[in-house]
Short mmCIF file of C-alpha atoms in Angstrom, two decimals:
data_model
loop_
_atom_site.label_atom_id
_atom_site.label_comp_id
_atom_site.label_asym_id
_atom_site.label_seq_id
_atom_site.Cartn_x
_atom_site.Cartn_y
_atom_site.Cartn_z
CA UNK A 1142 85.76 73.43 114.75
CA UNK A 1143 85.59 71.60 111.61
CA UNK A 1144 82.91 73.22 110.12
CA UNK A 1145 84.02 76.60 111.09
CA UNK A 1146 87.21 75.20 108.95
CA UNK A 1147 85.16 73.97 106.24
CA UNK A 1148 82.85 77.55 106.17
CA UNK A 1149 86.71 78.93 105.78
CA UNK A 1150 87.84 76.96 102.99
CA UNK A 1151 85.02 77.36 100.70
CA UNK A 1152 84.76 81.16 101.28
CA UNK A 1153 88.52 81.00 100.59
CA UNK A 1154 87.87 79.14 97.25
CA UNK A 1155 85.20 81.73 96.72
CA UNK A 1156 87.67 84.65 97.24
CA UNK A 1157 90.49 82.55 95.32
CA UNK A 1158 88.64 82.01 92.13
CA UNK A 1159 87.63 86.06 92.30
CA UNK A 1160 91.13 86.95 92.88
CA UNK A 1161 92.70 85.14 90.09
CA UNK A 1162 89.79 86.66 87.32
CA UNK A 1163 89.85 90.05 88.81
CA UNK A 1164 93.33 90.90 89.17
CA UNK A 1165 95.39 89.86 86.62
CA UNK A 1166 98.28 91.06 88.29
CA UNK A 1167 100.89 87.94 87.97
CA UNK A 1168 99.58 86.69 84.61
CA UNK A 1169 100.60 90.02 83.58
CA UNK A 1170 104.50 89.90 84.97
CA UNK A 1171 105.00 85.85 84.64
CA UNK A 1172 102.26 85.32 81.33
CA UNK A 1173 100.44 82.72 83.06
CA UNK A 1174 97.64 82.94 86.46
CA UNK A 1175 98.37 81.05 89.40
CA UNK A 1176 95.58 78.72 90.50
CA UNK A 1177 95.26 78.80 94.31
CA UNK A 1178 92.45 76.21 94.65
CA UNK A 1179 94.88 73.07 94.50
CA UNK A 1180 96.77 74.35 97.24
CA UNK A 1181 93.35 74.92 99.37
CA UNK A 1182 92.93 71.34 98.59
CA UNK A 1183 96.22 70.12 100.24
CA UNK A 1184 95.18 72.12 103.24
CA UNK A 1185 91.66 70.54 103.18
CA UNK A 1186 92.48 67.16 102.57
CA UNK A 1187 94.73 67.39 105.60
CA UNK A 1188 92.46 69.45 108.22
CA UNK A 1189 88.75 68.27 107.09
CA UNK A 1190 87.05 65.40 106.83
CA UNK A 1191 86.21 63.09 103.09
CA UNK A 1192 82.58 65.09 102.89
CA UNK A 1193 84.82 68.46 103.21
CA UNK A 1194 87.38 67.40 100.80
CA UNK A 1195 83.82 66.61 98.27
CA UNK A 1196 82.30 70.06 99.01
CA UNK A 1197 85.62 72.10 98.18
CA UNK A 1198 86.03 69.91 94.65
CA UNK A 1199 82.61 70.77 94.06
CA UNK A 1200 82.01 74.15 94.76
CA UNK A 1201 85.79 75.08 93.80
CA UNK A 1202 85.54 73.39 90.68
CA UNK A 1203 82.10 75.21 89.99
CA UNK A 1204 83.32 78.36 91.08
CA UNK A 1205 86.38 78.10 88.31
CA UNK A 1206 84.51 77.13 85.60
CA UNK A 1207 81.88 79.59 86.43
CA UNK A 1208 83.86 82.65 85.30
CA UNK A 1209 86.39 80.47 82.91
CA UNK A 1210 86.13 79.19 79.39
CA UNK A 1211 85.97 75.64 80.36
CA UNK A 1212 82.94 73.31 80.65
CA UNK A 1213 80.68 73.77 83.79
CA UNK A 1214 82.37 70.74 86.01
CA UNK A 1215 84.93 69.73 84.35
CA UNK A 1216 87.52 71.38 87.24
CA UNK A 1217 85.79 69.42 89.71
CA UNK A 1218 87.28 66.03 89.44
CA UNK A 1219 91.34 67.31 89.44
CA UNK A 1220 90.83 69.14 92.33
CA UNK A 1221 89.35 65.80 93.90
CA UNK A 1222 91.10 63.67 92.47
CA UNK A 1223 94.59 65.55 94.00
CA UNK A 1224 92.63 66.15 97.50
CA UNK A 1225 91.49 62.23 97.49
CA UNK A 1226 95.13 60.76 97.01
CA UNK A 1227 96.39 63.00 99.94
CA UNK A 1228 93.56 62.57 102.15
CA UNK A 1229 93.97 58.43 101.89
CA UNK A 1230 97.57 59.19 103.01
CA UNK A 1231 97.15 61.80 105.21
CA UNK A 1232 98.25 59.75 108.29
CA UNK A 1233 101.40 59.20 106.54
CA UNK A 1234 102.26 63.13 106.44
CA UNK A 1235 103.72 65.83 108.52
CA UNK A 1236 100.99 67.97 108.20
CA UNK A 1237 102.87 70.77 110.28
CA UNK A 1238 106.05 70.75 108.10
CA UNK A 1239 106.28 73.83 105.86
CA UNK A 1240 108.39 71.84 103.55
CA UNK A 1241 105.96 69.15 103.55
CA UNK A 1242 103.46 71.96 102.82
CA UNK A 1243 105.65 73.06 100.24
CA UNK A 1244 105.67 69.61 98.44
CA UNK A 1245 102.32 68.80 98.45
CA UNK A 1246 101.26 72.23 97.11
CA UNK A 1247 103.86 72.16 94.48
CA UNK A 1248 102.58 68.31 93.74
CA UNK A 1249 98.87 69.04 93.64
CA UNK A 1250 99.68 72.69 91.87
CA UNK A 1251 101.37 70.43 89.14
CA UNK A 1252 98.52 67.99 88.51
CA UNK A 1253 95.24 69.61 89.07
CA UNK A 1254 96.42 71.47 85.89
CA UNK A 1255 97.16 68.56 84.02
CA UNK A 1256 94.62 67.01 84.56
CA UNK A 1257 92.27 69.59 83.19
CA UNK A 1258 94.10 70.44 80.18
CA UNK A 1259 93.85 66.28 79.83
CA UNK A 1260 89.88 66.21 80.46
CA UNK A 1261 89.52 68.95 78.06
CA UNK A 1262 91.57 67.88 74.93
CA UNK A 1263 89.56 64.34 76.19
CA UNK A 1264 86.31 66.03 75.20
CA UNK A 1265 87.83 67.59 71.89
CA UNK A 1266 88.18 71.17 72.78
CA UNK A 1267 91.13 73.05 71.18
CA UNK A 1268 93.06 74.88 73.91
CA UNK A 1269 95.81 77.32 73.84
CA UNK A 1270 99.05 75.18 74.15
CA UNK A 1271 102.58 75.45 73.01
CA UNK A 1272 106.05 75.59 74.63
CA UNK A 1273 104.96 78.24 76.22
CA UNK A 1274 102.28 76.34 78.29
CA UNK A 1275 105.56 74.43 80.25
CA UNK A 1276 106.50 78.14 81.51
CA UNK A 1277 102.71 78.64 82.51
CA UNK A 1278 102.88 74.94 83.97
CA UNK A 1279 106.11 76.12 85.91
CA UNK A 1280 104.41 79.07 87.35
CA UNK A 1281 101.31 77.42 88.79
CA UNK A 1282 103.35 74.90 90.35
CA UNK A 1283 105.57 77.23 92.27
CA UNK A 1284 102.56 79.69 92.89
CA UNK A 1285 100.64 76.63 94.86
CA UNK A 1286 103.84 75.38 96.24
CA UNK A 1287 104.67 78.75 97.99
CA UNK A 1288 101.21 79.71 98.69
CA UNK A 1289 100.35 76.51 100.72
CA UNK A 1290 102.27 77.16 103.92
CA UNK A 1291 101.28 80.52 103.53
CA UNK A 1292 97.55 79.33 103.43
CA UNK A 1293 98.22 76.89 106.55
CA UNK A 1294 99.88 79.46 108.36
CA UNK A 1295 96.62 82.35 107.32
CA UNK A 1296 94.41 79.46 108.62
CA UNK A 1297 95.47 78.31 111.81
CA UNK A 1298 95.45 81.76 112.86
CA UNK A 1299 92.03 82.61 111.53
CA UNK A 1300 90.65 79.33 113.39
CA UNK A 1301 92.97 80.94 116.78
CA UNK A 1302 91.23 84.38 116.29
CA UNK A 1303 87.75 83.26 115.36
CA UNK A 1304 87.67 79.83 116.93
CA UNK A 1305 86.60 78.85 120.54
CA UNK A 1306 89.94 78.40 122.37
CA UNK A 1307 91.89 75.81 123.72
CA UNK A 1308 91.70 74.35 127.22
CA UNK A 1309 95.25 74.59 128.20
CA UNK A 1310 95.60 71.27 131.15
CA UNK A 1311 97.47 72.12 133.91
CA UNK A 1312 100.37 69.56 134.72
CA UNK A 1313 99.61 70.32 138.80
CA UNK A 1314 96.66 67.26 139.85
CA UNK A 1315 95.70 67.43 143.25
CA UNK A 1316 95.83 63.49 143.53
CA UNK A 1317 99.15 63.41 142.94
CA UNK A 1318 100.73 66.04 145.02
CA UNK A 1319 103.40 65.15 147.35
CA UNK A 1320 102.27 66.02 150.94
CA UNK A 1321 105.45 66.48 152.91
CA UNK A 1322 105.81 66.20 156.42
CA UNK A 1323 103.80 63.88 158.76
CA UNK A 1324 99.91 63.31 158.89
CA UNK B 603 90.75 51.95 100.64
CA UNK B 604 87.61 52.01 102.98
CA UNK B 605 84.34 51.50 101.64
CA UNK B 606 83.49 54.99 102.58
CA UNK B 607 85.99 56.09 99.95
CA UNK B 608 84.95 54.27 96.75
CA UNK B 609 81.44 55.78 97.78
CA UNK B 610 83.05 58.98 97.48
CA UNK B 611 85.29 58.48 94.35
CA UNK B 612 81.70 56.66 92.77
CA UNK B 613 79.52 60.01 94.06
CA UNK B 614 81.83 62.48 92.63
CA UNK B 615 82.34 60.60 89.23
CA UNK B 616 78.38 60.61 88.66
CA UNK B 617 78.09 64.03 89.74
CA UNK B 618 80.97 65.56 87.12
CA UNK B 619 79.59 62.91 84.50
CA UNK B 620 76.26 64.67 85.02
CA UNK B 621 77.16 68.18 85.24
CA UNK B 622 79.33 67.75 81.89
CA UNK B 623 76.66 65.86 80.21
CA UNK B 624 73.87 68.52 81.21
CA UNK B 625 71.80 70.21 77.48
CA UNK B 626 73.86 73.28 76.62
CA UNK B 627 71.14 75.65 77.72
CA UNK B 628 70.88 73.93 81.17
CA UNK B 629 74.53 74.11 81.54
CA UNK B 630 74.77 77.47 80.42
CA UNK B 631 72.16 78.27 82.56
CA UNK B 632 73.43 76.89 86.03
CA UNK B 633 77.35 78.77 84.95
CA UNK B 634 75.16 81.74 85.11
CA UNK B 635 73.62 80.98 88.20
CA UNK B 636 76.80 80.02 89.93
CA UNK B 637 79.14 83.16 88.45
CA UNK B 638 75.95 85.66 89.52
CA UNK B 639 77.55 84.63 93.26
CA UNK B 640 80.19 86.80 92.16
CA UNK B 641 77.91 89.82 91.12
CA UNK B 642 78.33 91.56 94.76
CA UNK B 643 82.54 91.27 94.35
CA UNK B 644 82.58 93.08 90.99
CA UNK B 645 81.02 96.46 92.70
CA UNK B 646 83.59 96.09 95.19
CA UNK B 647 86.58 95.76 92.48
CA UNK B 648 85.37 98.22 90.22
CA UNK B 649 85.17 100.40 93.29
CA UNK B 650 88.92 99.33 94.68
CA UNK B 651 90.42 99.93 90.88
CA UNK B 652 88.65 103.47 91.17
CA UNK B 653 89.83 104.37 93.81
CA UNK B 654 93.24 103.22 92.90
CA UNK B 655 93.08 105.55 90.38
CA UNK B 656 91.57 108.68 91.79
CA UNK B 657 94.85 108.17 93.91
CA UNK B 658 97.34 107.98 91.41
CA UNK B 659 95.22 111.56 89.69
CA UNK B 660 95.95 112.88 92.92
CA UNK B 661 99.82 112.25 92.93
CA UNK B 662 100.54 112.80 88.98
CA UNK B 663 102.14 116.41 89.12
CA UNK B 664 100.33 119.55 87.85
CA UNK B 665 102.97 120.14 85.04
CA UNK B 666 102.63 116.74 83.94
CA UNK B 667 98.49 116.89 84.22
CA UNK B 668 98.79 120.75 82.18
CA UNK B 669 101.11 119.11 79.65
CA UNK B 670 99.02 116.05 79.05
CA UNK B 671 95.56 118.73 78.24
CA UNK B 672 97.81 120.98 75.97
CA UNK B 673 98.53 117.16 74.32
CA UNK B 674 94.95 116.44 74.46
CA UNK B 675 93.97 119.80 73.22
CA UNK B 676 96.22 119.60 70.14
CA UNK B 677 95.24 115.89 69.45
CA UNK B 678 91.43 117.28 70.01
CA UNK B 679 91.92 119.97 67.15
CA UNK B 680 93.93 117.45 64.63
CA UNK B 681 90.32 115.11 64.97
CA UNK B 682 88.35 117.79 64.21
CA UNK B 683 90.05 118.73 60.93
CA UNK B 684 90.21 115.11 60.13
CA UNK B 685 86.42 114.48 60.67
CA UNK B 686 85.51 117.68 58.36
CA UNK B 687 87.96 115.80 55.60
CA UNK B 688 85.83 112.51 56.51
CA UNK B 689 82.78 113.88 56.44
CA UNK B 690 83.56 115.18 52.97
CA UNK B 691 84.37 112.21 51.84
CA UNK B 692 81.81 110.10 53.04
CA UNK B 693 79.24 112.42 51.28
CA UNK B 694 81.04 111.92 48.05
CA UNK B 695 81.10 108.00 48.70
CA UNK B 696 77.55 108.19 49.44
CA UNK B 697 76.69 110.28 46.46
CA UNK B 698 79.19 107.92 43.76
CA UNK B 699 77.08 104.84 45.63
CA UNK B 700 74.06 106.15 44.82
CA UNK B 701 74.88 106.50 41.35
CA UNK B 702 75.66 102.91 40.67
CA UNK B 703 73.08 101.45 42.79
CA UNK B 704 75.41 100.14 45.57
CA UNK B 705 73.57 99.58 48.84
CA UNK B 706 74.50 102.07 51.54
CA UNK B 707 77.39 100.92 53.86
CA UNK B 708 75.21 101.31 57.32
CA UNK B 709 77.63 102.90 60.05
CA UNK B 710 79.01 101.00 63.21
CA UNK B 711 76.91 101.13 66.14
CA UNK B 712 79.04 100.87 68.92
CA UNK B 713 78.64 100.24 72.71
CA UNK B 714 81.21 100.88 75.34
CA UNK B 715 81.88 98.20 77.47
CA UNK B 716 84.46 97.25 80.57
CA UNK B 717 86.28 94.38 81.14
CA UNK B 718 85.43 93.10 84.35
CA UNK B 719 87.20 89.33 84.09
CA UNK B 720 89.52 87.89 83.03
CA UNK B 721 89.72 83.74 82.38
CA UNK B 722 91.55 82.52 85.00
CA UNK B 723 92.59 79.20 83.23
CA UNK B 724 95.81 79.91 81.42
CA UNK B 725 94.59 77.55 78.34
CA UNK B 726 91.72 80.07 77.46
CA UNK B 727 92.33 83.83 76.13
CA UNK B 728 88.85 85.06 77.08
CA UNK B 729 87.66 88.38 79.08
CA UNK B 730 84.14 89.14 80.43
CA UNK B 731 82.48 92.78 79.95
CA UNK B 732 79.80 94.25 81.99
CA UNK B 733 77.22 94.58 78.83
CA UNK B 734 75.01 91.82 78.45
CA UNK B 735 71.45 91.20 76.90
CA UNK B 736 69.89 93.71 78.10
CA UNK B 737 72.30 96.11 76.40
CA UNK B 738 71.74 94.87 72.97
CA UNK B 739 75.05 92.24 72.89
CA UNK B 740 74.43 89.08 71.40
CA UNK B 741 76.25 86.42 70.24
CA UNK B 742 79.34 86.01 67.62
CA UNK B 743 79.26 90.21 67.66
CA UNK B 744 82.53 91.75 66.96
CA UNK B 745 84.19 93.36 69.78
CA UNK B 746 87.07 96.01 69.19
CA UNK B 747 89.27 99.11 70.77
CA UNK B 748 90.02 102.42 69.65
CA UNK B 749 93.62 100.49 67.94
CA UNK B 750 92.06 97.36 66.63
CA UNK B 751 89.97 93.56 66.57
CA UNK B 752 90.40 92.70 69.78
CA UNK B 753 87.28 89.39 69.53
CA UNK B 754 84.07 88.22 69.60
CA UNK B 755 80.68 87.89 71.89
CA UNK B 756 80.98 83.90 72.97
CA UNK B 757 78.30 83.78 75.18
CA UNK B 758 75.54 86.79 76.60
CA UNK B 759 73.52 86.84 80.10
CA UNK B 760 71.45 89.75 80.77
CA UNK B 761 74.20 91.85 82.08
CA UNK B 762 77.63 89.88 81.17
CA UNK B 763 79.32 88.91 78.31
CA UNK B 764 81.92 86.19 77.53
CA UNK B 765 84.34 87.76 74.93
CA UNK B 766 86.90 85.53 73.32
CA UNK B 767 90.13 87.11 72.03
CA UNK B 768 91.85 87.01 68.78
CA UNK B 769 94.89 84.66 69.60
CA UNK B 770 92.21 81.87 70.95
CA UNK B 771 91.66 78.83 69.18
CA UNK B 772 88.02 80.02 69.05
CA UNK B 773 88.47 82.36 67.10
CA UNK B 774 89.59 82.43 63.85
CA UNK B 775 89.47 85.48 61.87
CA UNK B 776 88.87 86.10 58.09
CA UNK B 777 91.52 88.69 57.36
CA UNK B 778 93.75 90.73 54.06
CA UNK B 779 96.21 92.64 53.82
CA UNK B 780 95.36 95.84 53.18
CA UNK B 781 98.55 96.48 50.92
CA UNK B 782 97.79 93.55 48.53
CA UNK B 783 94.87 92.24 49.28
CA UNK B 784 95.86 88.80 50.13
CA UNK B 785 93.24 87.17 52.26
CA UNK B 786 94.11 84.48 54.59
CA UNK B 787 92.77 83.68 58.46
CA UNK B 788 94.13 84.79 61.58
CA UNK B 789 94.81 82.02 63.96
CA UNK B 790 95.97 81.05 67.33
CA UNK B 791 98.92 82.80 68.72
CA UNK B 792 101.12 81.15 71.05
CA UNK B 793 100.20 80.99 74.93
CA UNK B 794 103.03 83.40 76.48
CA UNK B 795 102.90 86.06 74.01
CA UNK B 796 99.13 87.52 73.51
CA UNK B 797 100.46 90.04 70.92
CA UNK B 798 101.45 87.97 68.29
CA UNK B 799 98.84 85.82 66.25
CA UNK B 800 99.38 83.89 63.32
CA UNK B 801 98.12 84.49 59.99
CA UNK B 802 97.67 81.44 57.69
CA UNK B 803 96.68 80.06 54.79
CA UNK B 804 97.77 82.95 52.47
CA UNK B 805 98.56 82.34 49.19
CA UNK B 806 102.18 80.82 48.13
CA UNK B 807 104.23 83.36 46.39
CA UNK B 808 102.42 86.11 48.17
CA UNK B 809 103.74 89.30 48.22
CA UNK B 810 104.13 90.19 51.79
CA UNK B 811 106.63 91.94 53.78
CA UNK B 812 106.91 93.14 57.29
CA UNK B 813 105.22 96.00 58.24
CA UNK B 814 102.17 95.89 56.40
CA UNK B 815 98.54 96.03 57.43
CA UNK B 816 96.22 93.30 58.19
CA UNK B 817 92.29 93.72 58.95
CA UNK B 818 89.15 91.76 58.42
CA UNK B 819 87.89 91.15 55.20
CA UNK B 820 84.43 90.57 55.67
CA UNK B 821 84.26 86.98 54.74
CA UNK B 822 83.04 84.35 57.60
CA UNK B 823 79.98 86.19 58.26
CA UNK B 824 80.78 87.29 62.32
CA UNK B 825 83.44 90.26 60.88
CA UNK B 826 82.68 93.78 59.49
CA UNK B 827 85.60 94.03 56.57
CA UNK B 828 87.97 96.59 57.49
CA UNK B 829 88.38 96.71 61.31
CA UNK B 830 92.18 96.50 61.74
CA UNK B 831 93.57 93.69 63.61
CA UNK B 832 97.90 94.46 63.33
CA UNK B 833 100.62 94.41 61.30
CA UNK B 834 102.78 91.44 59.66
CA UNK B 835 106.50 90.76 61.97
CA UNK B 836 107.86 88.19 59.38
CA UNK B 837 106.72 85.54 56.65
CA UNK B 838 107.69 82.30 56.18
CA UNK B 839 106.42 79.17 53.82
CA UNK B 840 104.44 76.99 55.55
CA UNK B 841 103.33 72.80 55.16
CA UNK B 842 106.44 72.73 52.32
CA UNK B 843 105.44 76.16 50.41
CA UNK B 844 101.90 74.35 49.85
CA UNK B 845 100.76 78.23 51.56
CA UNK B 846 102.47 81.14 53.36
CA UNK B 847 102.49 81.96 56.82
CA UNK B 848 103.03 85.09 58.73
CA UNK B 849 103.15 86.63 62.25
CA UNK B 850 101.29 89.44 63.08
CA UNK B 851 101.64 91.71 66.14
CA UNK B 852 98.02 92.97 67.12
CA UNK B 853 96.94 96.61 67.34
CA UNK B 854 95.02 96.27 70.80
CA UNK B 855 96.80 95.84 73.80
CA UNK B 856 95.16 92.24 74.66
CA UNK B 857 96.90 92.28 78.08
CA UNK B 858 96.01 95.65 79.28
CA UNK B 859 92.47 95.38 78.25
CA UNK B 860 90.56 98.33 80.41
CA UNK B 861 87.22 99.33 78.02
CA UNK B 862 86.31 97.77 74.71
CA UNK B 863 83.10 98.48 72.15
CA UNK B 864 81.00 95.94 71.04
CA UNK B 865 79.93 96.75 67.65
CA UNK B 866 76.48 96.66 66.94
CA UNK B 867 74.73 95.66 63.69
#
């Protein structure tokens, strides 16, 4: 099951990164792109395991920078850096909680970002910032905030459809029937 | 933390420290390798938009469709006229350049190209076109639309190309205005609008007013002089009148980007 899951995610990141150079459709009505891959990171760190949580940072981050501007890896160590400080808590969470989905995808949406735009001006590159960069900034964040739950609820049904399926246990045991009557 | 998870926090450092530390031509090299994954999607978009738009042919009216080709027909005949006036003059030129010795202004070569990507990082104004290499693009080559500058090459494979947009930080333009030949360069534009640029560095005092027309000016090297980039919003002094700014609003549609010529030496 949880490589089937991980398969999912990283074709997901594949199809995520696509999406957001091919069809400009919401940098074109809001001015700025919203980056799905921190969101597939909250819902990694919290269904896969700490190899999982690697591969998606890598291959995400790879994937971005592939078809973007930046420098080849330097996406890769947001994204694992924001699924790394939820994974280490991840006991601590209520994973099933769309608002807690909400959160964390508006949290990680937020900082993956930032931390980027950090990394870069780091290194010396000049970027395209101004006020209107906080608008962009705004965006994001709500675009991975309300497309987390949205991505939990997509992949919990994708693992139901594709995925081998529960044993349901019966509450009836045989031990522990009641035998009425004498003998 | 478990040990397990500085192991992991160590093994991703090194790898990013690596990967960003990689020669230019390796790195360059392995962004190619990785975005060629994405070769079989691009088919499938560039299928998706067409059929999107055989659609929409279907549904636009016949009166509209017959009133768009009388348009069309009318705009067809204007261009003819004007390109019997051209040609005219561009005998004349050549015949007044010969008789002063001026070398021969070679004509743009162009290629048509179509954007197939867009950066999907909001701090980068960049576009990829499906012409690469193999097509005759190279580096630092101007690339432009039927209305104006719209950038340059930034980086070639054999059948992509990286095209950064006026408005990036990237790339700075040489540029005049055409009106009074005030020369000046055209900068970075703000993030949320990718109409407006600035234009910098132009002389105090300059005589410049909204309206007017600003192209290349052939300085820098990367720019053919007189491709058209916009035209000036407003002026204002800039680092305590030490030079004069303006605002320009571009020609191309940067946003709506669809097909774009790279112009070959």
């Amino acid at each position: 099951m949880n490589k089937l899951r991980l398969i999912l995610i990283l074709f997901a990141a594949f199809l995520a990164v696509f999406w957001e150079a091919a069809f400009p459709g919401t940098s074109r009505w809001l001015k700025a792109q919203v980056d799905l891959l921190p969101a597939l990171m909250v819902f990694a760190s919290l269904s896969v395991n700490l190899p999982g949580v690697i591969a998606l940072a890598v291959c995400g981050g790879l994937f971005f920078d592939s078809l973007s501007a930046n420098p080849l890896g330097i996406s890769i160590l947001p994204l694992f850096t924001v699924g790394f400080l939820i994974f280490i808590r991840r006991e601590l969470i209520l994973r099933d909680q769309a608002y807690a989905q909400f959160f964390l995808g508006l949290a990680a949406s937020a900082v993956a970002p930032l931390l980027s735009v950090l990394l870069l001006l780091t290194g010396g590159h000049q970027l395209l910032l101004g006020w209107g960069s906080l608008w962009q900034w705004f965006v994001m964040s709500a675009g991975g905030a309300i497309s987390t739950p949205i991505l939990f609820f997509v992949f919990d049904w994708c693992e139901r459809a594709f995925g081998p399926s529960r044993v349901t246990e019966s509450s009836f045991r045989p031990d522990r029937e009641i035998r009425r009557g004498r003998n | 933390m478990k040990k397990s998870h500085y192991i992991a926090l160590g093994l991703v450092a090194l790898l990013v420290l690596v990967v960003l530390n990689l020669p230019a031509r390796t790195a360059a090299r392995l962004k190619l390798a990785v975005g060629s994954l994405f070769l079989p999607l691009f088919g499938l978009a560039s299928a998706s938009q067409q059929a999107a738009g055989k659609t929409a042919d279907t549904l636009t009216p016949r009166g509209e469709l017959e009133r768009q080709n009388e348009a069309l027909r009318r705009e067809n005949q204007m261009l003819r006229a004007q390109e019997l006036q051209h040609a005219d003059l561009a005998k004349e030129n050549e015949r007044l350049r010969a008789l002063v010795n001026w070398q021969r202004r070679a004509p743009w070569k162009l290629k048509l190209a179509r954007v197939v990507l867009r950066d999907p990082a909001n701090w980068w104004r960049t576009v990829q076109i499906d012409a690469g290499s193999r097509d005759g693009v190279r580096e630092n080559m101007p690339v432009l639309t039927a209305e104006g500058l719209v950038g340059r090459v930034q980086s070639v494979s054999l059948t992509r190309a990286q095209v950064v947009l006026v408005g990036d930080p990237n790339c700075k333009v040489s540029a005049r205005v055409r009106e009074t030949r005030d020369d000046g360069i055209v900068a970075a534009g703000g993030p949320f609008d990718s109409s407006l640029v600035e234009f910098t560095h132009l002389e105090r005092g300059a005589n410049l007013k909204a309206g007017q027309n600003v192209e290349t000016s052939g300085m820098g090297g990367i720019f053919t002089n007189g491709i058209p980039i916009g035209k000036i919003v407003d002026v204002r002094p800039a680092q305590f009148g030490l030079y004069t700014e303006a605002r320009v609003k571009l020609n191309a549609n940067l946003a709506g980007l669809d097909e774009v010529f790279v112009m070959i030496p």
